[in-house]
Short mmCIF file of N, CA and C in Angstrom, two decimals:
data_model
loop_
_atom_site.label_atom_id
_atom_site.label_comp_id
_atom_site.label_asym_id
_atom_site.label_seq_id
_atom_site.Cartn_x
_atom_site.Cartn_y
_atom_site.Cartn_z
N UNK A 39 0.83 -1.19 0.00
CA UNK A 39 0.00 0.00 0.00
C UNK A 39 0.87 1.24 0.00
N UNK A 40 0.28 2.36 -0.29
CA UNK A 40 0.98 3.64 -0.25
C UNK A 40 1.19 4.07 1.19
N UNK A 41 2.39 4.58 1.49
CA UNK A 41 2.60 5.10 2.84
C UNK A 41 1.80 6.38 3.04
N UNK A 42 1.52 6.71 4.29
CA UNK A 42 0.77 7.93 4.58
C UNK A 42 1.30 8.56 5.86
N UNK A 43 1.35 9.84 6.04
CA UNK A 43 1.17 10.80 4.94
C UNK A 43 2.38 10.76 3.99
N UNK A 44 2.15 11.24 2.80
CA UNK A 44 3.20 11.29 1.80
C UNK A 44 3.00 12.56 0.98
N UNK A 45 3.86 13.54 1.02
CA UNK A 45 5.13 13.55 1.73
C UNK A 45 4.93 13.62 3.24
N UNK A 46 6.00 13.30 3.99
CA UNK A 46 5.90 13.24 5.44
C UNK A 46 6.96 14.10 6.10
N UNK A 47 6.67 14.50 7.32
CA UNK A 47 7.62 15.25 8.13
C UNK A 47 7.20 15.16 9.58
N UNK A 48 7.82 14.44 10.44
CA UNK A 48 8.99 13.61 10.24
C UNK A 48 8.68 12.11 10.17
N UNK A 49 7.40 11.70 10.36
CA UNK A 49 7.10 10.26 10.36
C UNK A 49 6.05 9.91 9.31
N UNK A 50 6.09 8.65 8.89
CA UNK A 50 5.11 8.12 7.96
C UNK A 50 4.80 6.68 8.35
N UNK A 51 3.63 6.21 8.00
CA UNK A 51 3.22 4.84 8.30
C UNK A 51 3.18 4.04 7.02
N UNK A 52 3.82 2.87 7.06
CA UNK A 52 3.85 1.96 5.91
C UNK A 52 2.98 0.76 6.26
N UNK A 53 1.97 0.52 5.45
CA UNK A 53 1.02 -0.56 5.67
C UNK A 53 1.25 -1.65 4.65
N UNK A 54 1.18 -2.92 5.09
CA UNK A 54 1.35 -4.04 4.17
C UNK A 54 0.55 -5.24 4.66
N UNK A 55 0.23 -6.12 3.73
CA UNK A 55 -0.51 -7.34 4.04
C UNK A 55 0.27 -8.55 3.57
N UNK A 56 0.20 -9.62 4.34
CA UNK A 56 0.84 -10.87 3.98
C UNK A 56 -0.25 -11.92 3.76
N UNK A 57 -0.37 -12.43 2.54
CA UNK A 57 -1.39 -13.45 2.27
C UNK A 57 -0.93 -14.81 2.78
N UNK A 58 -1.87 -15.71 2.90
CA UNK A 58 -1.55 -17.09 3.26
C UNK A 58 -1.21 -17.83 1.98
N UNK A 59 0.05 -18.28 1.88
CA UNK A 59 0.50 -18.98 0.68
C UNK A 59 1.15 -20.29 1.10
N UNK A 60 0.66 -21.38 0.56
CA UNK A 60 1.26 -22.68 0.84
C UNK A 60 1.00 -23.17 2.25
N UNK A 61 1.74 -24.18 2.62
CA UNK A 61 1.53 -24.83 3.91
C UNK A 61 2.27 -24.13 5.05
N UNK A 62 3.23 -23.29 4.73
CA UNK A 62 4.01 -22.63 5.78
C UNK A 62 3.21 -21.47 6.38
N UNK A 63 2.96 -21.49 7.71
CA UNK A 63 2.11 -20.46 8.31
C UNK A 63 2.81 -19.13 8.57
N UNK A 64 4.13 -19.07 8.41
CA UNK A 64 4.86 -17.82 8.64
C UNK A 64 5.79 -17.53 7.46
N UNK A 65 6.18 -16.29 7.36
CA UNK A 65 7.11 -15.87 6.30
C UNK A 65 8.18 -14.99 6.91
N UNK A 66 9.36 -15.00 6.32
CA UNK A 66 10.44 -14.12 6.72
C UNK A 66 10.21 -12.78 6.02
N UNK A 67 10.09 -11.72 6.80
CA UNK A 67 9.73 -10.41 6.27
C UNK A 67 10.81 -9.39 6.60
N UNK A 68 11.20 -8.62 5.58
CA UNK A 68 12.11 -7.50 5.77
C UNK A 68 11.49 -6.26 5.13
N UNK A 69 11.51 -5.17 5.87
CA UNK A 69 11.05 -3.88 5.36
C UNK A 69 12.18 -2.89 5.63
N UNK A 70 12.79 -2.41 4.53
CA UNK A 70 13.94 -1.52 4.65
C UNK A 70 13.68 -0.22 3.92
N UNK A 71 14.33 0.84 4.38
CA UNK A 71 14.20 2.16 3.79
C UNK A 71 15.56 2.56 3.22
N UNK A 72 15.53 3.16 2.02
CA UNK A 72 16.75 3.55 1.30
C UNK A 72 16.66 5.01 0.91
N UNK A 73 17.83 5.66 0.81
CA UNK A 73 17.85 7.04 0.32
C UNK A 73 17.91 7.02 -1.21
N UNK A 74 17.95 8.18 -1.81
CA UNK A 74 17.92 8.32 -3.27
C UNK A 74 19.14 7.68 -3.94
N UNK A 75 20.23 7.53 -3.19
CA UNK A 75 21.45 6.91 -3.74
C UNK A 75 21.45 5.40 -3.59
N UNK A 76 20.42 4.86 -2.94
CA UNK A 76 20.32 3.42 -2.76
C UNK A 76 20.97 2.91 -1.49
N UNK A 77 21.40 3.82 -0.62
CA UNK A 77 21.99 3.41 0.65
C UNK A 77 20.88 3.11 1.65
N UNK A 78 21.02 2.00 2.37
CA UNK A 78 20.04 1.65 3.39
C UNK A 78 20.15 2.62 4.56
N UNK A 79 19.01 3.18 4.96
CA UNK A 79 19.01 4.12 6.09
C UNK A 79 18.27 3.58 7.30
N UNK A 80 17.43 2.55 7.11
CA UNK A 80 16.69 1.98 8.24
C UNK A 80 16.16 0.60 7.90
N UNK A 81 16.11 -0.26 8.90
CA UNK A 81 15.41 -1.54 8.81
C UNK A 81 14.24 -1.46 9.77
N UNK A 82 13.04 -1.49 9.24
CA UNK A 82 11.84 -1.35 10.06
C UNK A 82 11.31 -2.69 10.54
N UNK A 83 11.46 -3.72 9.71
CA UNK A 83 11.00 -5.06 10.06
C UNK A 83 12.04 -6.06 9.58
N UNK A 84 12.36 -7.02 10.43
CA UNK A 84 13.26 -8.11 10.06
C UNK A 84 12.92 -9.30 10.96
N UNK A 85 11.81 -9.97 10.63
CA UNK A 85 11.33 -11.05 11.49
C UNK A 85 10.35 -11.96 10.76
N UNK A 86 10.01 -13.04 11.41
CA UNK A 86 9.00 -13.96 10.89
C UNK A 86 7.62 -13.43 11.26
N UNK A 87 6.70 -13.46 10.29
CA UNK A 87 5.34 -12.97 10.53
C UNK A 87 4.33 -13.93 9.94
N UNK A 88 3.18 -14.00 10.58
CA UNK A 88 2.05 -14.79 10.09
C UNK A 88 1.26 -13.97 9.08
N UNK A 89 0.42 -14.63 8.27
CA UNK A 89 -0.44 -13.88 7.35
C UNK A 89 -1.27 -12.86 8.13
N UNK A 90 -1.45 -11.69 7.53
CA UNK A 90 -2.25 -10.65 8.18
C UNK A 90 -1.91 -9.27 7.66
N UNK A 91 -2.46 -8.28 8.33
CA UNK A 91 -2.32 -6.88 7.95
C UNK A 91 -1.41 -6.20 8.99
N UNK A 92 -0.40 -5.47 8.53
CA UNK A 92 0.59 -4.88 9.43
C UNK A 92 0.86 -3.42 9.08
N UNK A 93 1.39 -2.69 10.07
CA UNK A 93 1.83 -1.31 9.88
C UNK A 93 3.20 -1.15 10.52
N UNK A 94 4.05 -0.34 9.90
CA UNK A 94 5.35 0.01 10.46
C UNK A 94 5.50 1.52 10.33
N UNK A 95 6.10 2.14 11.33
CA UNK A 95 6.30 3.59 11.30
C UNK A 95 7.76 3.90 11.03
N UNK A 96 7.99 4.78 10.08
CA UNK A 96 9.33 5.25 9.75
C UNK A 96 9.48 6.66 10.28
N UNK A 97 10.49 6.88 11.12
CA UNK A 97 10.76 8.19 11.68
C UNK A 97 12.03 8.74 11.03
N UNK A 98 11.89 9.78 10.24
CA UNK A 98 13.02 10.37 9.54
C UNK A 98 13.55 11.62 10.20
N UNK A 99 13.30 11.78 11.49
CA UNK A 99 13.70 12.99 12.20
C UNK A 99 15.17 13.32 12.02
N UNK A 100 16.03 12.32 12.08
CA UNK A 100 17.47 12.58 12.04
C UNK A 100 18.09 12.41 10.66
N UNK A 101 17.25 12.36 9.64
CA UNK A 101 17.72 12.23 8.26
C UNK A 101 17.52 13.56 7.53
N UNK A 102 18.36 13.83 6.54
CA UNK A 102 18.17 15.06 5.77
C UNK A 102 16.90 14.99 4.92
N UNK A 103 16.37 16.14 4.57
CA UNK A 103 15.21 16.18 3.67
C UNK A 103 15.60 15.53 2.35
N UNK A 104 14.65 14.86 1.73
CA UNK A 104 14.94 14.22 0.46
C UNK A 104 13.90 13.17 0.11
N UNK A 105 14.25 12.34 -0.84
CA UNK A 105 13.37 11.28 -1.32
C UNK A 105 13.86 9.96 -0.75
N UNK A 106 12.94 9.18 -0.18
CA UNK A 106 13.28 7.88 0.38
C UNK A 106 12.36 6.82 -0.21
N UNK A 107 12.89 5.63 -0.36
CA UNK A 107 12.15 4.50 -0.91
C UNK A 107 12.11 3.40 0.13
N UNK A 108 11.04 2.61 0.12
CA UNK A 108 11.04 1.43 0.98
C UNK A 108 10.85 0.18 0.14
N UNK A 109 11.41 -0.93 0.65
CA UNK A 109 11.35 -2.20 -0.05
C UNK A 109 10.89 -3.27 0.94
N UNK A 110 9.83 -3.97 0.56
CA UNK A 110 9.30 -5.07 1.35
C UNK A 110 9.71 -6.37 0.68
N UNK A 111 10.40 -7.23 1.42
CA UNK A 111 10.83 -8.53 0.91
C UNK A 111 10.19 -9.62 1.77
N UNK A 112 9.53 -10.57 1.13
CA UNK A 112 8.85 -11.66 1.85
C UNK A 112 9.32 -12.98 1.26
N UNK A 113 9.83 -13.85 2.12
CA UNK A 113 10.26 -15.19 1.70
C UNK A 113 9.43 -16.22 2.43
N UNK A 114 8.70 -17.02 1.66
CA UNK A 114 7.87 -18.08 2.25
C UNK A 114 8.64 -19.36 2.35
#
């Protein structure tokens, strides 16, 4: 889903859903934030999660103004 608010100052909420796929009830989930140069600036999630709806908050208070991207990786 789209993060909100966008643009943000200084925090934004990232919402995502994990569907139930296959016999494995959990998935390895990583949610990372990168700057415009592709450097990782934060790891918001790095854990096993069950299917469901989740939210993570990104606080950019100590980062310079700019454009940031987030990447959600899920391994079942």
